[in-house]
Amino acid sequence: MAKVMQRIGDGFAERVYLPAIFEGLKITTRHFVNNLFGRKETVTISYPDVKIPYSPRWRGQHRLLQRDDGDPRCVACFMCSTACPAKCIHIVAGEHEDTGREKFPIRFEIDELRCIYCGMCEEACPCDAIRMDTGIHAAPVYDRDSAWVRKEQLLARKARDYQVRDNAEGPPCAVSHR
Ligand code: SF4
Ligand code: SF4
Protein backbone atom coordinates (compact mmCIF):
# COMPACT_ATOMS: atom_id res chain seq x y z
CA MET A 1 0.00 0.00 0.00
CA ALA A 2 1.34 3.40 -0.97
CA LYS A 3 2.50 5.63 1.87
CA VAL A 4 1.73 9.32 1.65
CA MET A 5 4.75 11.42 2.70
CA GLN A 6 4.23 14.77 4.36
CA ARG A 7 6.10 17.68 2.80
CA ILE A 8 8.54 19.34 5.19
CA GLY A 9 7.63 23.00 5.50
CA ASP A 10 4.46 23.62 3.62
CA GLY A 11 4.32 27.36 4.28
CA PHE A 12 4.57 30.14 1.75
CA ALA A 13 8.29 30.75 2.44
CA GLU A 14 9.18 27.11 1.74
CA ARG A 15 7.09 26.98 -1.38
CA VAL A 16 9.01 29.91 -2.89
CA TYR A 17 12.35 28.43 -1.62
CA LEU A 18 13.20 31.54 0.44
CA PRO A 19 14.86 29.75 3.42
CA ALA A 20 17.06 27.70 1.10
CA ILE A 21 18.01 30.76 -0.94
CA PHE A 22 18.99 32.74 2.18
CA GLU A 23 20.90 29.78 3.61
CA GLY A 24 22.88 29.52 0.35
CA LEU A 25 23.56 33.24 0.31
CA LYS A 26 24.72 33.10 3.93
CA ILE A 27 27.28 30.37 3.15
CA THR A 28 28.50 32.14 0.02
CA THR A 29 28.88 35.45 1.86
CA ARG A 30 30.74 33.75 4.74
CA HIS A 31 33.23 32.14 2.33
CA PHE A 32 33.64 35.39 0.41
CA VAL A 33 34.40 37.47 3.53
CA ASN A 34 36.70 34.83 5.06
CA ASN A 35 38.68 34.46 1.86
CA LEU A 36 38.82 38.21 1.31
CA PHE A 37 40.63 38.66 4.64
CA GLY A 38 43.10 35.82 4.85
CA ARG A 39 41.88 33.09 2.45
CA LYS A 40 41.09 30.78 5.38
CA GLU A 41 38.59 28.62 3.53
CA THR A 42 39.90 28.66 -0.01
CA VAL A 43 41.06 25.39 -1.53
CA THR A 44 42.63 26.93 -4.61
CA ILE A 45 46.27 28.00 -4.92
CA SER A 46 48.00 30.72 -6.92
CA TYR A 47 49.37 28.36 -9.55
CA PRO A 48 51.98 28.59 -11.10
CA ASP A 49 53.55 30.81 -8.41
CA VAL A 50 52.52 28.28 -5.77
CA LYS A 51 52.62 24.55 -6.40
CA ILE A 52 51.28 21.75 -4.24
CA PRO A 53 54.00 19.19 -3.46
CA TYR A 54 53.37 15.91 -5.22
CA SER A 55 52.67 12.69 -3.42
CA PRO A 56 55.76 10.46 -3.24
CA ARG A 57 53.61 7.78 -4.90
CA TRP A 58 53.47 9.81 -8.12
CA ARG A 59 55.88 8.29 -10.61
CA GLY A 60 55.64 10.24 -13.82
CA GLN A 61 56.60 9.18 -17.30
CA HIS A 62 59.45 6.84 -18.12
CA ARG A 63 63.09 7.42 -18.81
CA LEU A 64 65.88 5.15 -20.01
CA LEU A 65 69.12 5.18 -18.09
CA GLN A 66 72.50 5.50 -19.75
CA ARG A 67 75.81 3.77 -19.25
CA ASP A 68 78.96 5.78 -18.57
CA ASP A 69 79.67 5.92 -22.32
CA GLY A 70 76.17 7.29 -23.05
CA ASP A 71 74.76 4.08 -24.51
CA PRO A 72 71.44 2.87 -23.08
CA ARG A 73 71.67 0.41 -20.21
CA CYS A 74 68.92 -1.51 -21.93
CA VAL A 75 69.96 -4.84 -23.46
CA ALA A 76 66.72 -5.30 -25.42
CA CYS A 77 65.69 -8.36 -23.46
CA PHE A 78 61.94 -7.62 -23.90
CA MET A 79 61.21 -8.33 -20.22
CA CYS A 80 59.47 -4.97 -19.80
CA SER A 81 57.36 -5.26 -22.93
CA THR A 82 56.40 -8.81 -21.97
CA ALA A 83 55.37 -7.71 -18.47
CA CYS A 84 53.48 -4.66 -19.71
CA PRO A 85 49.73 -5.30 -19.34
CA ALA A 86 48.88 -2.51 -21.77
CA LYS A 87 51.27 -3.79 -24.44
CA CYS A 88 52.48 -0.28 -25.07
CA ILE A 89 56.26 -0.84 -25.18
CA HIS A 90 57.70 -1.55 -28.62
CA ILE A 91 61.33 -2.57 -28.95
CA VAL A 92 63.41 -3.38 -32.00
CA ALA A 93 66.56 -5.22 -30.93
CA GLY A 94 69.91 -5.08 -32.68
CA GLU A 95 73.16 -6.98 -32.20
CA HIS A 96 75.80 -4.97 -30.39
CA GLU A 97 79.35 -5.08 -31.71
CA ASP A 98 80.50 -5.58 -28.11
CA THR A 99 79.88 -9.29 -27.52
CA GLY A 100 79.66 -8.62 -23.79
CA ARG A 101 76.48 -6.63 -24.37
CA GLU A 102 75.08 -8.78 -27.17
CA LYS A 103 71.95 -6.70 -27.84
CA PHE A 104 70.80 -3.12 -27.67
CA PRO A 105 67.54 -1.38 -28.59
CA ILE A 106 67.63 0.05 -32.10
CA ARG A 107 64.17 1.40 -31.34
CA PHE A 108 62.53 1.71 -27.96
CA GLU A 109 59.14 3.38 -27.93
CA ILE A 110 56.37 3.75 -25.39
CA ASP A 111 52.80 4.73 -26.20
CA GLU A 112 52.08 6.98 -23.23
CA LEU A 113 48.40 7.13 -24.19
CA ARG A 114 47.96 3.42 -23.57
CA CYS A 115 50.27 3.25 -20.55
CA ILE A 116 48.44 2.78 -17.25
CA TYR A 117 51.48 3.79 -15.14
CA CYS A 118 51.50 0.48 -13.29
CA GLY A 119 55.29 0.30 -12.99
CA MET A 120 55.48 -3.35 -14.11
CA CYS A 121 58.11 -2.46 -16.71
CA GLU A 122 60.56 -1.06 -14.18
CA GLU A 123 59.88 -3.99 -11.85
CA ALA A 124 60.61 -6.46 -14.64
CA CYS A 125 63.81 -4.87 -15.91
CA PRO A 126 66.90 -6.89 -14.86
CA CYS A 127 69.28 -4.02 -15.70
CA ASP A 128 67.59 -1.09 -13.92
CA ALA A 129 67.48 0.44 -17.37
CA ILE A 130 63.98 1.90 -17.23
CA ARG A 131 62.58 4.02 -14.43
CA MET A 132 59.43 6.00 -13.82
CA ASP A 133 60.82 8.77 -11.67
CA THR A 134 60.68 11.77 -13.99
CA GLY A 135 57.48 13.21 -12.55
CA ILE A 136 56.52 14.24 -16.08
CA HIS A 137 52.79 14.34 -16.77
CA ALA A 138 51.35 13.08 -20.02
CA ALA A 139 50.97 16.29 -21.98
CA PRO A 140 47.97 16.91 -24.23
CA VAL A 141 48.69 16.04 -27.84
CA TYR A 142 46.99 16.75 -31.16
CA ASP A 143 47.37 13.25 -32.58
CA ARG A 144 48.11 9.75 -31.31
CA ASP A 145 51.55 9.64 -32.89
CA SER A 146 52.71 12.54 -30.71
CA ALA A 147 51.98 10.43 -27.62
CA TRP A 148 54.71 7.94 -28.57
CA VAL A 149 57.93 8.62 -26.67
CA ARG A 150 61.02 7.48 -28.57
CA LYS A 151 64.38 6.18 -27.37
CA GLU A 152 66.21 9.49 -27.75
CA GLN A 153 63.59 11.34 -25.69
CA LEU A 154 63.60 8.62 -23.04
CA LEU A 155 67.39 8.76 -22.76
CA ALA A 156 67.40 12.56 -22.46
CA ARG A 157 65.02 12.61 -19.50
CA LYS A 158 66.23 13.15 -15.94
CA ALA A 159 64.86 12.17 -12.54
CA ARG A 160 62.44 14.68 -11.07
CA ASP A 161 64.08 17.46 -9.09
CA TYR A 162 61.06 18.94 -7.38
CA GLN A 163 59.82 18.52 -3.85
CA VAL A 164 57.40 15.75 -2.96
CA ARG A 165 55.14 15.61 0.04
CA ASP A 166 56.39 14.06 3.24
CA ASN A 167 55.35 10.41 3.41
CA ALA A 168 53.69 11.12 6.74
CA GLU A 169 51.18 13.37 4.97
CA GLY A 170 50.34 10.83 2.31
CA PRO A 171 48.16 7.75 2.51
CA PRO A 172 49.38 4.91 4.79
CA CYS A 173 50.59 2.83 1.85
CA ALA A 174 52.68 5.66 0.36
CA VAL A 175 56.14 4.58 -0.75
CA SER A 176 58.96 6.51 -2.34
CA HIS A 177 60.00 5.56 -5.87
CA ARG A 178 63.19 7.62 -5.94
S1 SF4 B 1 53.93 1.48 -16.58
FE1 SF4 B 1 52.78 -0.40 -16.95
S2 SF4 B 1 51.49 0.06 -18.70
FE2 SF4 B 1 53.07 1.64 -18.65
S3 SF4 B 1 54.70 0.90 -19.99
FE3 SF4 B 1 55.19 0.22 -17.92
S4 SF4 B 1 54.31 -1.83 -17.75
FE4 SF4 B 1 53.35 -0.82 -19.51
S1 SF4 C 1 64.35 -1.74 -20.45
FE1 SF4 C 1 65.10 -3.43 -19.21
S2 SF4 C 1 63.50 -5.01 -19.37
FE2 SF4 C 1 63.14 -3.53 -21.03
S3 SF4 C 1 64.20 -4.44 -22.77
FE3 SF4 C 1 65.63 -2.99 -21.78
S4 SF4 C 1 66.83 -4.25 -20.36
FE4 SF4 C 1 65.02 -5.46 -20.93
GROMACS .gro file of C-alpha atoms and ligand atoms in nm:
model
  194
    1MET     CA    1   0.000   0.000   0.000
    2ALA     CA    2   0.134   0.340  -0.097
    3LYS     CA    3   0.250   0.563   0.187
    4VAL     CA    4   0.173   0.932   0.165
    5MET     CA    5   0.475   1.142   0.270
    6GLN     CA    6   0.423   1.477   0.436
    7ARG     CA    7   0.610   1.768   0.280
    8ILE     CA    8   0.854   1.934   0.519
    9GLY     CA    9   0.763   2.300   0.550
   10ASP     CA   10   0.446   2.362   0.362
   11GLY     CA   11   0.432   2.736   0.428
   12PHE     CA   12   0.457   3.014   0.175
   13ALA     CA   13   0.829   3.075   0.244
   14GLU     CA   14   0.918   2.711   0.174
   15ARG     CA   15   0.709   2.698  -0.138
   16VAL     CA   16   0.901   2.991  -0.289
   17TYR     CA   17   1.235   2.843  -0.162
   18LEU     CA   18   1.320   3.154   0.044
   19PRO     CA   19   1.486   2.975   0.342
   20ALA     CA   20   1.706   2.770   0.110
   21ILE     CA   21   1.801   3.076  -0.094
   22PHE     CA   22   1.899   3.274   0.218
   23GLU     CA   23   2.090   2.978   0.361
   24GLY     CA   24   2.288   2.952   0.035
   25LEU     CA   25   2.356   3.324   0.031
   26LYS     CA   26   2.472   3.310   0.393
   27ILE     CA   27   2.728   3.037   0.315
   28THR     CA   28   2.850   3.214   0.002
   29THR     CA   29   2.888   3.545   0.186
   30ARG     CA   30   3.074   3.375   0.474
   31HIS     CA   31   3.323   3.214   0.233
   32PHE     CA   32   3.364   3.539   0.041
   33VAL     CA   33   3.440   3.747   0.353
   34ASN     CA   34   3.670   3.483   0.506
   35ASN     CA   35   3.868   3.446   0.186
   36LEU     CA   36   3.882   3.821   0.131
   37PHE     CA   37   4.063   3.866   0.464
   38GLY     CA   38   4.310   3.582   0.485
   39ARG     CA   39   4.188   3.309   0.245
   40LYS     CA   40   4.109   3.078   0.538
   41GLU     CA   41   3.859   2.862   0.353
   42THR     CA   42   3.990   2.866  -0.001
   43VAL     CA   43   4.106   2.539  -0.153
   44THR     CA   44   4.263   2.693  -0.461
   45ILE     CA   45   4.627   2.800  -0.492
   46SER     CA   46   4.800   3.072  -0.692
   47TYR     CA   47   4.937   2.836  -0.955
   48PRO     CA   48   5.198   2.859  -1.110
   49ASP     CA   49   5.355   3.081  -0.841
   50VAL     CA   50   5.252   2.828  -0.577
   51LYS     CA   51   5.262   2.455  -0.640
   52ILE     CA   52   5.128   2.175  -0.424
   53PRO     CA   53   5.400   1.919  -0.346
   54TYR     CA   54   5.337   1.591  -0.522
   55SER     CA   55   5.267   1.269  -0.342
   56PRO     CA   56   5.576   1.046  -0.324
   57ARG     CA   57   5.361   0.778  -0.490
   58TRP     CA   58   5.347   0.981  -0.812
   59ARG     CA   59   5.588   0.829  -1.061
   60GLY     CA   60   5.564   1.024  -1.382
   61GLN     CA   61   5.660   0.918  -1.730
   62HIS     CA   62   5.945   0.684  -1.812
   63ARG     CA   63   6.309   0.742  -1.881
   64LEU     CA   64   6.588   0.515  -2.001
   65LEU     CA   65   6.912   0.518  -1.809
   66GLN     CA   66   7.250   0.550  -1.975
   67ARG     CA   67   7.581   0.377  -1.925
   68ASP     CA   68   7.896   0.578  -1.857
   69ASP     CA   69   7.967   0.592  -2.232
   70GLY     CA   70   7.617   0.729  -2.305
   71ASP     CA   71   7.476   0.408  -2.451
   72PRO     CA   72   7.144   0.287  -2.308
   73ARG     CA   73   7.167   0.041  -2.021
   74CYS     CA   74   6.892  -0.151  -2.193
   75VAL     CA   75   6.996  -0.484  -2.346
   76ALA     CA   76   6.672  -0.530  -2.542
   77CYS     CA   77   6.569  -0.836  -2.346
   78PHE     CA   78   6.194  -0.762  -2.390
   79MET     CA   79   6.121  -0.833  -2.022
   80CYS     CA   80   5.947  -0.497  -1.980
   81SER     CA   81   5.736  -0.526  -2.293
   82THR     CA   82   5.640  -0.881  -2.197
   83ALA     CA   83   5.537  -0.771  -1.847
   84CYS     CA   84   5.348  -0.466  -1.971
   85PRO     CA   85   4.973  -0.530  -1.934
   86ALA     CA   86   4.888  -0.251  -2.177
   87LYS     CA   87   5.127  -0.379  -2.444
   88CYS     CA   88   5.248  -0.028  -2.507
   89ILE     CA   89   5.626  -0.084  -2.518
   90HIS     CA   90   5.770  -0.155  -2.862
   91ILE     CA   91   6.133  -0.257  -2.895
   92VAL     CA   92   6.341  -0.338  -3.200
   93ALA     CA   93   6.656  -0.522  -3.093
   94GLY     CA   94   6.991  -0.508  -3.268
   95GLU     CA   95   7.316  -0.698  -3.220
   96HIS     CA   96   7.580  -0.497  -3.039
   97GLU     CA   97   7.935  -0.508  -3.171
   98ASP     CA   98   8.050  -0.558  -2.811
   99THR     CA   99   7.988  -0.929  -2.752
  100GLY     CA  100   7.966  -0.862  -2.379
  101ARG     CA  101   7.648  -0.663  -2.437
  102GLU     CA  102   7.508  -0.878  -2.717
  103LYS     CA  103   7.195  -0.670  -2.784
  104PHE     CA  104   7.080  -0.312  -2.767
  105PRO     CA  105   6.754  -0.138  -2.859
  106ILE     CA  106   6.763   0.005  -3.210
  107ARG     CA  107   6.417   0.140  -3.134
  108PHE     CA  108   6.253   0.171  -2.796
  109GLU     CA  109   5.914   0.338  -2.793
  110ILE     CA  110   5.637   0.375  -2.539
  111ASP     CA  111   5.280   0.473  -2.620
  112GLU     CA  112   5.208   0.698  -2.323
  113LEU     CA  113   4.840   0.713  -2.419
  114ARG     CA  114   4.796   0.342  -2.357
  115CYS     CA  115   5.027   0.325  -2.055
  116ILE     CA  116   4.844   0.278  -1.725
  117TYR     CA  117   5.148   0.379  -1.514
  118CYS     CA  118   5.150   0.048  -1.329
  119GLY     CA  119   5.529   0.030  -1.299
  120MET     CA  120   5.548  -0.335  -1.411
  121CYS     CA  121   5.811  -0.246  -1.671
  122GLU     CA  122   6.056  -0.106  -1.418
  123GLU     CA  123   5.988  -0.399  -1.185
  124ALA     CA  124   6.061  -0.646  -1.464
  125CYS     CA  125   6.381  -0.487  -1.591
  126PRO     CA  126   6.690  -0.689  -1.486
  127CYS     CA  127   6.928  -0.402  -1.570
  128ASP     CA  128   6.759  -0.109  -1.392
  129ALA     CA  129   6.748   0.044  -1.737
  130ILE     CA  130   6.398   0.190  -1.723
  131ARG     CA  131   6.258   0.402  -1.443
  132MET     CA  132   5.943   0.600  -1.382
  133ASP     CA  133   6.082   0.877  -1.167
  134THR     CA  134   6.068   1.177  -1.399
  135GLY     CA  135   5.748   1.321  -1.255
  136ILE     CA  136   5.652   1.424  -1.608
  137HIS     CA  137   5.279   1.434  -1.677
  138ALA     CA  138   5.135   1.308  -2.002
  139ALA     CA  139   5.097   1.629  -2.198
  140PRO     CA  140   4.797   1.691  -2.423
  141VAL     CA  141   4.869   1.604  -2.784
  142TYR     CA  142   4.699   1.675  -3.116
  143ASP     CA  143   4.737   1.325  -3.258
  144ARG     CA  144   4.811   0.975  -3.131
  145ASP     CA  145   5.155   0.964  -3.289
  146SER     CA  146   5.271   1.254  -3.071
  147ALA     CA  147   5.198   1.043  -2.762
  148TRP     CA  148   5.471   0.794  -2.857
  149VAL     CA  149   5.793   0.862  -2.667
  150ARG     CA  150   6.102   0.748  -2.857
  151LYS     CA  151   6.438   0.618  -2.737
  152GLU     CA  152   6.621   0.949  -2.775
  153GLN     CA  153   6.359   1.134  -2.569
  154LEU     CA  154   6.360   0.862  -2.304
  155LEU     CA  155   6.739   0.876  -2.276
  156ALA     CA  156   6.740   1.256  -2.246
  157ARG     CA  157   6.502   1.261  -1.950
  158LYS     CA  158   6.623   1.315  -1.594
  159ALA     CA  159   6.486   1.217  -1.254
  160ARG     CA  160   6.244   1.468  -1.107
  161ASP     CA  161   6.408   1.746  -0.909
  162TYR     CA  162   6.106   1.894  -0.738
  163GLN     CA  163   5.982   1.852  -0.385
  164VAL     CA  164   5.740   1.575  -0.296
  165ARG     CA  165   5.514   1.561   0.004
  166ASP     CA  166   5.639   1.406   0.324
  167ASN     CA  167   5.535   1.041   0.341
  168ALA     CA  168   5.369   1.112   0.674
  169GLU     CA  169   5.118   1.337   0.497
  170GLY     CA  170   5.034   1.083   0.231
  171PRO     CA  171   4.816   0.775   0.251
  172PRO     CA  172   4.938   0.491   0.479
  173CYS     CA  173   5.059   0.283   0.185
  174ALA     CA  174   5.268   0.566   0.036
  175VAL     CA  175   5.614   0.458  -0.075
  176SER     CA  176   5.896   0.651  -0.234
  177HIS     CA  177   6.000   0.556  -0.587
  178ARG     CA  178   6.319   0.762  -0.594
  179SF4     S1  179   5.393   0.148  -1.658
  179SF4    FE1  180   5.278  -0.040  -1.695
  179SF4     S2  181   5.149   0.006  -1.870
  179SF4    FE2  182   5.307   0.164  -1.865
  179SF4     S3  183   5.470   0.090  -1.999
  179SF4    FE3  184   5.519   0.022  -1.792
  179SF4     S4  185   5.431  -0.183  -1.775
  179SF4    FE4  186   5.335  -0.082  -1.951
  180SF4     S1  187   6.435  -0.174  -2.045
  180SF4    FE1  188   6.510  -0.343  -1.921
  180SF4     S2  189   6.350  -0.501  -1.937
  180SF4    FE2  190   6.314  -0.353  -2.103
  180SF4     S3  191   6.420  -0.444  -2.277
  180SF4    FE3  192   6.563  -0.299  -2.178
  180SF4     S4  193   6.683  -0.425  -2.036
  180SF4    FE4  194   6.502  -0.546  -2.093
   0.00000   0.00000   0.00000
